[in-house]
mmCIF file of C-alpha atoms in Angstrom:
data_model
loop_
_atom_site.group_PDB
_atom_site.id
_atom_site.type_symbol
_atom_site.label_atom_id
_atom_site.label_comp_id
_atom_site.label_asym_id
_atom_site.label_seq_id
_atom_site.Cartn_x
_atom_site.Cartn_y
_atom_site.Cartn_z
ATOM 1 C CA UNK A 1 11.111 10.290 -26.209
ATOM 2 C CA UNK A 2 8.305 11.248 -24.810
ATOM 3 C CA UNK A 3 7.399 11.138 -20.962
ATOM 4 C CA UNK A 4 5.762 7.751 -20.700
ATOM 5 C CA UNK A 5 3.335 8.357 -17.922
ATOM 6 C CA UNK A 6 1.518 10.763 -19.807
ATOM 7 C CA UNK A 7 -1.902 8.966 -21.676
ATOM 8 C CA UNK A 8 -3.722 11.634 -23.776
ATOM 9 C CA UNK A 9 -5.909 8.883 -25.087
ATOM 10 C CA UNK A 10 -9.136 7.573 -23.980
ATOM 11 C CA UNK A 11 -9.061 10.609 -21.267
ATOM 12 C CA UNK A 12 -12.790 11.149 -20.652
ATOM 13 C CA UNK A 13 -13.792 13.171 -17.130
ATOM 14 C CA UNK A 14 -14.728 11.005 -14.286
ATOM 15 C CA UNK A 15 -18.390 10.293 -13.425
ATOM 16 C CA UNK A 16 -17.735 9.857 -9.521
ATOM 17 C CA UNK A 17 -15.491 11.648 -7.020
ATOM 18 C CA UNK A 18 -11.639 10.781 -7.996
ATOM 19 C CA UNK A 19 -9.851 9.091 -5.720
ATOM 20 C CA UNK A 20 -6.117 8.622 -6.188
ATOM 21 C CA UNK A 21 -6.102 5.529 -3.870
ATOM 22 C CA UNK A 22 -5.173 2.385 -5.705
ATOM 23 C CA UNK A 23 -6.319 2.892 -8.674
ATOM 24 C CA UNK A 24 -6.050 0.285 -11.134
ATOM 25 C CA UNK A 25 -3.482 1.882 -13.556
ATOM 26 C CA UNK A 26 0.111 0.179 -13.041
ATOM 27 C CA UNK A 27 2.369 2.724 -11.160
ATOM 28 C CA UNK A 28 5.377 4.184 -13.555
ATOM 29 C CA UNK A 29 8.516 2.075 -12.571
ATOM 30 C CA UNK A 30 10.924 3.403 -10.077
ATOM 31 C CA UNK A 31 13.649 4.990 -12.228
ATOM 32 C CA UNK A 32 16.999 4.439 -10.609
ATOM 33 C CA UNK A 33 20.633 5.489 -11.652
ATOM 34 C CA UNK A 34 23.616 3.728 -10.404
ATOM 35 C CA UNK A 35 27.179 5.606 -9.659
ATOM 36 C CA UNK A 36 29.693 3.393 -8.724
ATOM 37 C CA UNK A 37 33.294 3.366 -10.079
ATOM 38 C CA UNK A 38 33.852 -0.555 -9.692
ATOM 39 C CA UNK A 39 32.392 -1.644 -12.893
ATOM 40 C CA UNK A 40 31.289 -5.009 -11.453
ATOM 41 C CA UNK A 41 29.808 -3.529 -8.386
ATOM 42 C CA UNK A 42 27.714 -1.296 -10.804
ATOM 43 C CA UNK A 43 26.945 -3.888 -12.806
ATOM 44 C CA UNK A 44 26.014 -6.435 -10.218
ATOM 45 C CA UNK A 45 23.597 -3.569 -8.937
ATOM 46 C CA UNK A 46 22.092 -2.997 -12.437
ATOM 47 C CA UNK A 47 21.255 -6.851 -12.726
ATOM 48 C CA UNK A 48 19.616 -7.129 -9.158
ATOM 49 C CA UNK A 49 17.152 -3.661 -10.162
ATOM 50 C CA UNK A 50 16.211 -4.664 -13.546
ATOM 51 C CA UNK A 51 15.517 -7.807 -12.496
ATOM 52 C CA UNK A 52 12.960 -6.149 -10.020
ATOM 53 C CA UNK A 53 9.431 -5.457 -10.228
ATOM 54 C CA UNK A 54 8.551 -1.790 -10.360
ATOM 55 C CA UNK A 55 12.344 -1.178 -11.263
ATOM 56 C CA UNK A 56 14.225 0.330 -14.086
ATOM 57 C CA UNK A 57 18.019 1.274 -14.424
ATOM 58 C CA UNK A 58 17.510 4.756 -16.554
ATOM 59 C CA UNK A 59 21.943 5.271 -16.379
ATOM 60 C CA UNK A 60 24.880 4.392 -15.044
ATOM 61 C CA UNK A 61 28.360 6.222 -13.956
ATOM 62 C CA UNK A 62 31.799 5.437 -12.608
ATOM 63 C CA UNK A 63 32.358 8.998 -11.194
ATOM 64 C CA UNK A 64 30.460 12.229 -9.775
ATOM 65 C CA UNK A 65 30.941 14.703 -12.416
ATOM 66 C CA UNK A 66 29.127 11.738 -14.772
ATOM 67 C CA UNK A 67 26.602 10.941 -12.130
ATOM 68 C CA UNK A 68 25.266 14.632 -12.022
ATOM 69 C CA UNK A 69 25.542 14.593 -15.624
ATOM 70 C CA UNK A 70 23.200 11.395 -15.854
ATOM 71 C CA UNK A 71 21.028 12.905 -13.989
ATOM 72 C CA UNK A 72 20.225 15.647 -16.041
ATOM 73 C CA UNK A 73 20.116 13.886 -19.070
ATOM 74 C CA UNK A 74 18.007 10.996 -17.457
ATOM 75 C CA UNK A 75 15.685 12.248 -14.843
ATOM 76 C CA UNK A 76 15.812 9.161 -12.363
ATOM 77 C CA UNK A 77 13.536 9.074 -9.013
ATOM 78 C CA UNK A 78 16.763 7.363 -7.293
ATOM 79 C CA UNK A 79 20.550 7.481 -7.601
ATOM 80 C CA UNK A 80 22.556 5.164 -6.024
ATOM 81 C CA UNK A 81 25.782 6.937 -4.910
ATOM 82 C CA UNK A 82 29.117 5.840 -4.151
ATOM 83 C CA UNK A 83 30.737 8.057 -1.547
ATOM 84 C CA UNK A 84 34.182 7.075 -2.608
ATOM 85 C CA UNK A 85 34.937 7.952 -6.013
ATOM 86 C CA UNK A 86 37.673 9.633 -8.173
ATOM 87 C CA UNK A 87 37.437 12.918 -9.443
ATOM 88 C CA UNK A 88 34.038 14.628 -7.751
ATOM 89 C CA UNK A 89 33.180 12.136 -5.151
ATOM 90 C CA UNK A 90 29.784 11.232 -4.211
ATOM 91 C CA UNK A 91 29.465 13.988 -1.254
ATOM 92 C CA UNK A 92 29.877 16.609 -3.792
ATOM 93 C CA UNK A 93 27.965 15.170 -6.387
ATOM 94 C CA UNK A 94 25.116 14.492 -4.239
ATOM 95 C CA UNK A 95 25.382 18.343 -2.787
ATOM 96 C CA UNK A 96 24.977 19.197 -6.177
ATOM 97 C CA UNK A 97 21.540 16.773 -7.510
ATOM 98 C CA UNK A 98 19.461 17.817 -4.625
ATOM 99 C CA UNK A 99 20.542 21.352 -4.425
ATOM 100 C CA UNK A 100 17.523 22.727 -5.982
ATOM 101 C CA UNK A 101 15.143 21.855 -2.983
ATOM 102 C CA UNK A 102 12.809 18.191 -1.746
ATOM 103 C CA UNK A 103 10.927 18.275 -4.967
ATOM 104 C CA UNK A 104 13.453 18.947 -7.489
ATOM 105 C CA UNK A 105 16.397 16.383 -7.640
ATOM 106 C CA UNK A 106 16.172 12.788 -7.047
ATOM 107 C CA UNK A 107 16.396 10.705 -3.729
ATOM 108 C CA UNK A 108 19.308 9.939 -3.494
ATOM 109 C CA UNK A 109 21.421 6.491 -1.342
ATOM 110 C CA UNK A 110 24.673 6.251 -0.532
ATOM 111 C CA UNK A 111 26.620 3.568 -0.852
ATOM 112 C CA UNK A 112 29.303 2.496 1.871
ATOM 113 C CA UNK A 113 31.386 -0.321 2.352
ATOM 114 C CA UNK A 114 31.178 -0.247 6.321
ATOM 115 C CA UNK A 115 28.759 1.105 8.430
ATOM 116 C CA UNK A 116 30.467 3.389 10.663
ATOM 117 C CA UNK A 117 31.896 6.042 7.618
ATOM 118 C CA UNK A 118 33.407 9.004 8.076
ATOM 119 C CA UNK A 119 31.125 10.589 5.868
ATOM 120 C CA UNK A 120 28.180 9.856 7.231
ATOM 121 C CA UNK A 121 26.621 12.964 8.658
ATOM 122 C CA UNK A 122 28.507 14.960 5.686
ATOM 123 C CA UNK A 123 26.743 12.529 3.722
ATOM 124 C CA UNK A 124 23.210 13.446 4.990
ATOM 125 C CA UNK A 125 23.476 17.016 5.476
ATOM 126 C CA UNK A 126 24.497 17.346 1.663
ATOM 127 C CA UNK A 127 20.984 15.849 1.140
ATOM 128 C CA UNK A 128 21.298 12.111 1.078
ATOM 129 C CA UNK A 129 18.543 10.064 2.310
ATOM 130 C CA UNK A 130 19.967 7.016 3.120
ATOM 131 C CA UNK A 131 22.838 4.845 3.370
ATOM 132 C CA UNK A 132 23.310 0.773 2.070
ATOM 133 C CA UNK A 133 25.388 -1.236 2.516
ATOM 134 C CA UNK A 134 27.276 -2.833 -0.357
ATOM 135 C CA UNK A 135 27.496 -6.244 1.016
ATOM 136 C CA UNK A 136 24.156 -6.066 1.886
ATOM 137 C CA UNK A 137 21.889 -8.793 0.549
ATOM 138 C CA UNK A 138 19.715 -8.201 -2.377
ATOM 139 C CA UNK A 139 16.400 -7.659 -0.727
ATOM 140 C CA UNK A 140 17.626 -4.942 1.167
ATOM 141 C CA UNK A 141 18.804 -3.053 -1.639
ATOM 142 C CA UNK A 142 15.937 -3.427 -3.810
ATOM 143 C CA UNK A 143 13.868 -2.286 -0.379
ATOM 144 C CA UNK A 144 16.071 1.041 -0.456
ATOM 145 C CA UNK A 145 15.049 1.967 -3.342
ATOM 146 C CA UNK A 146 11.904 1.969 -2.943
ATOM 147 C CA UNK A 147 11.635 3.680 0.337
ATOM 148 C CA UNK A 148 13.593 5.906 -0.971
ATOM 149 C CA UNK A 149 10.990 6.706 -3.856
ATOM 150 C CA UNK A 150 8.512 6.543 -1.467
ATOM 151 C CA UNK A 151 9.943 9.497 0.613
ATOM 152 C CA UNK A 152 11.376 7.147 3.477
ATOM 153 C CA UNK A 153 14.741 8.013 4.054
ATOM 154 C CA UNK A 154 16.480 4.937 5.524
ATOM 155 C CA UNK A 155 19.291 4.242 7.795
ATOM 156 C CA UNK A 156 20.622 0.826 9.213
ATOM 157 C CA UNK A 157 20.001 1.179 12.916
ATOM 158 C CA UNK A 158 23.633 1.202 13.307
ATOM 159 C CA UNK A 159 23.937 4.428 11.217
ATOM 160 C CA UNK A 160 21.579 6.022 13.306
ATOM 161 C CA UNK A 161 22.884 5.065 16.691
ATOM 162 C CA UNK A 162 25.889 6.803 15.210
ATOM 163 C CA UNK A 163 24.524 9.820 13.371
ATOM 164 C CA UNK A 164 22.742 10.339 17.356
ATOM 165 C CA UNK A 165 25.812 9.688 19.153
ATOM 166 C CA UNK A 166 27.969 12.051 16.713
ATOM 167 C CA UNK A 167 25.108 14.602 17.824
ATOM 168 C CA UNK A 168 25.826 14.279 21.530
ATOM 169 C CA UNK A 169 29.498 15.022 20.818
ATOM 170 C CA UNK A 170 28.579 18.421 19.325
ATOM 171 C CA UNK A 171 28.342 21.955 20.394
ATOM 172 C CA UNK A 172 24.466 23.106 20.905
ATOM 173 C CA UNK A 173 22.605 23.890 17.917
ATOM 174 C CA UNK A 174 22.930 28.021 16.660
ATOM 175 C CA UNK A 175 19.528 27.794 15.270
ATOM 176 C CA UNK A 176 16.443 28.270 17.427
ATOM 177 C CA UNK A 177 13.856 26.302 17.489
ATOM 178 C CA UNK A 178 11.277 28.017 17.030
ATOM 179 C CA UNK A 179 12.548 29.548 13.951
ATOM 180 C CA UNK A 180 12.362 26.513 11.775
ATOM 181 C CA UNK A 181 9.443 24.822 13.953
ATOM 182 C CA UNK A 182 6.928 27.132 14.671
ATOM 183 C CA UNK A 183 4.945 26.175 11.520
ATOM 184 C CA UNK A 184 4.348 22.536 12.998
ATOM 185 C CA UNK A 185 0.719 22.113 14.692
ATOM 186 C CA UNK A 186 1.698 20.277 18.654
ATOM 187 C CA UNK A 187 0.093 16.963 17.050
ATOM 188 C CA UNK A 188 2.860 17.172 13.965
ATOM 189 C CA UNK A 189 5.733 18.353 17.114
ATOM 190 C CA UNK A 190 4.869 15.170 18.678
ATOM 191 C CA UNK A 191 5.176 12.844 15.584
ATOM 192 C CA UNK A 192 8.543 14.997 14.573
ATOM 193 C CA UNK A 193 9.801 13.854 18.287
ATOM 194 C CA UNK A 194 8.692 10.209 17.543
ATOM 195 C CA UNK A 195 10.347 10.511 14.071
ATOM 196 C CA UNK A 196 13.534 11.555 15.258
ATOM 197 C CA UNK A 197 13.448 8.887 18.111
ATOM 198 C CA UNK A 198 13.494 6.116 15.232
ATOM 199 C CA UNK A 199 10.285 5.334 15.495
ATOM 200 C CA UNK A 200 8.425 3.370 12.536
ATOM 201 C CA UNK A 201 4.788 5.262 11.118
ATOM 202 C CA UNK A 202 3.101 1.911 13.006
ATOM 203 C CA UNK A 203 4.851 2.819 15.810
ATOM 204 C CA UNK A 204 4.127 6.145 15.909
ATOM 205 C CA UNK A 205 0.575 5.120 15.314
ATOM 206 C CA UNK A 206 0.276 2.997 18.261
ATOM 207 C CA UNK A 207 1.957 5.313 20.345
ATOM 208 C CA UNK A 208 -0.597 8.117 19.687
ATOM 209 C CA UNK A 209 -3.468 5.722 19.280
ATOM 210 C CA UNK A 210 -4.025 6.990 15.746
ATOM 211 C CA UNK A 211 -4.158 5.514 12.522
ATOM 212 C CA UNK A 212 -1.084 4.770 10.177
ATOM 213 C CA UNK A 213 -2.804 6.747 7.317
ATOM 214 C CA UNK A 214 -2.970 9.819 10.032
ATOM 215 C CA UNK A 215 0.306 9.672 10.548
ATOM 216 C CA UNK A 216 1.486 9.411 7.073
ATOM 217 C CA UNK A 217 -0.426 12.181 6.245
ATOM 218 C CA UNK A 218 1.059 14.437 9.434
ATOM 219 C CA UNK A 219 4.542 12.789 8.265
ATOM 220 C CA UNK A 220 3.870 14.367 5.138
ATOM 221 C CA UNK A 221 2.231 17.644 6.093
ATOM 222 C CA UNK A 222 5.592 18.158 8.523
ATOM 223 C CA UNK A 223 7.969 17.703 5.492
ATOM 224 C CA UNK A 224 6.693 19.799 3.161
ATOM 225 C CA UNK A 225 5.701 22.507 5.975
ATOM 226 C CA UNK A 226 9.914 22.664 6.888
ATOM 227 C CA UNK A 227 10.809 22.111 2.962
ATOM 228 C CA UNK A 228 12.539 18.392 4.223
ATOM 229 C CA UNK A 229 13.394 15.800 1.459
ATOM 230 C CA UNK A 230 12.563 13.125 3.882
ATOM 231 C CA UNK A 231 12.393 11.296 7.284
ATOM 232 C CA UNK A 232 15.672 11.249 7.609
ATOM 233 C CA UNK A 233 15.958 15.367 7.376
ATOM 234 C CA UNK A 234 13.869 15.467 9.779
ATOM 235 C CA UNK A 235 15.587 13.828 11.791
ATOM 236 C CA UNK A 236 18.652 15.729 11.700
ATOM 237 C CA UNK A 237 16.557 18.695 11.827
ATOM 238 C CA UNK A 238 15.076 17.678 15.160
ATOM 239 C CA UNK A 239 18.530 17.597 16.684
ATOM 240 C CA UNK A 240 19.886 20.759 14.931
ATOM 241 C CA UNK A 241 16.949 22.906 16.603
ATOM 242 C CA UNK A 242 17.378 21.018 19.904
ATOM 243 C CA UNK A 243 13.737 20.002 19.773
ATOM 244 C CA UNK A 244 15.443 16.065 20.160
ATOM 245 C CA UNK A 245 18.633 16.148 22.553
ATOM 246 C CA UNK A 246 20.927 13.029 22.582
ATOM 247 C CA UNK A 247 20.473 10.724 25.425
ATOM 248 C CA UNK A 248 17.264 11.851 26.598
ATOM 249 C CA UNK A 249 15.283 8.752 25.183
ATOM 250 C CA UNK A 250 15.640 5.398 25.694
ATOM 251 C CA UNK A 251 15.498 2.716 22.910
#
């Protein structure tokens, strides 16, 4: 049908300045599509989402070839992936939804059974931007999807320990710098740092003695500047140019 966020009707021009912050309108809900190829893992997902506020399963499908299929024919904002799956597994099928740049595919979250996968850098560097855990309680998955909506790539601090230690281990970065990075304003450098340290936007804030909004809004300037998905690009990103090195922070 249809795209149901668009209201023709009763569109008159505003008297005032427009603001686009919270305005009264109820925000679209978060469209999510789950690929899994254990029917009653996929299922149990689907009942935990729609059950959700702000949430609504647009697809499901047991394999990747089906999942980039769904995709296409249903537009989500989110896919949950499998990473293990007959066929086209979820690394290749994810390659192949976000492909087409930050602003074209969906977000989209992997989903592991253990933490400390292979696949997890693969994983990222084919454009995921996040992992979850299947066991993981139901708050936490309903909290992944949003962030992930939201732009906020998300990583179990475990992950990222890894994904920083499995840094360490490798050769230095090919790319220079200042190639990719000399776009960034020092301020946005300095919040890319912070970002790749595993720092939290209040954190950041505090750090710099800024507000949250300020940094959300550099968070966001960085991103698009470098043509990033999400945090979690970034963060790789900050380790491929060298700008972050392994061990030279403390927790």
């Amino acid at each position: 049908g249809p795209p149901h966020h668009r209201r023709v009707r009763g569109h008159r021009p505003a008297a005032g300045p427009v603001t686009t912050m919270g305005t009264a309108s109820r925000p679209s809900p978060i469209r999510v599509l789950v690929a899994d190829d254990q029917e009653l893992v996929r299922a149990g997902f689907c009942v935990i989402l729609e059950a959700a506020e702000g949430i609504s399963v647009v697809g499901e499908a047991s394999n990747g070839a089906d999942a980039v299929a769904a995709v296409a024919a249903h537009h989500p904002d989110v896919v949950l992936m499998d990473i293990r799956m007959p066929g086209m597994d979820g690394l290749e099928a994810t390659r192949l939804i976000t492909q087409g740049g930050p602003d074209a595919g969906p977000k989209v979250v992997m989903l592991t059974t253990f933490d400390l996968d292979d696949y997890v850098y693969e994983a990222l560097r084919s454009g995921a931007s996040g992992f979850l855990l299947k066991d993981a309680p139901r708050g936490d998955l309903i909290a992944a999807v949003q962030a992930a909506a939201a732009g906020n790539g998300l990583l179990a601090p475990s992950v990222t320990r890894m994904l920083i230690e499995s840094f360490a281990r490798r050769p230095a970065a090919a790319v220079p710098a200042p190639t990719r990075l000399a776009s960034l304003t020092a301020r946005e450098k300095d919040i890319l740092l912070l970002v790749a340290r595993g720092r939290s936007n209040a954190e950041i804030a505090r750090e710099l003695f800024v507000g949250e909004a300020t940094v959300k809004t550099h968070v966001g300037h960085l991103l698009a500047k470098l043509g990033l998905r999400d945090r979690v690009q970034a963060v790789i990103l900050a380790y491929e140019t060298g700008l972050v090195v392994p061990g030279d922070f403390t927790d």
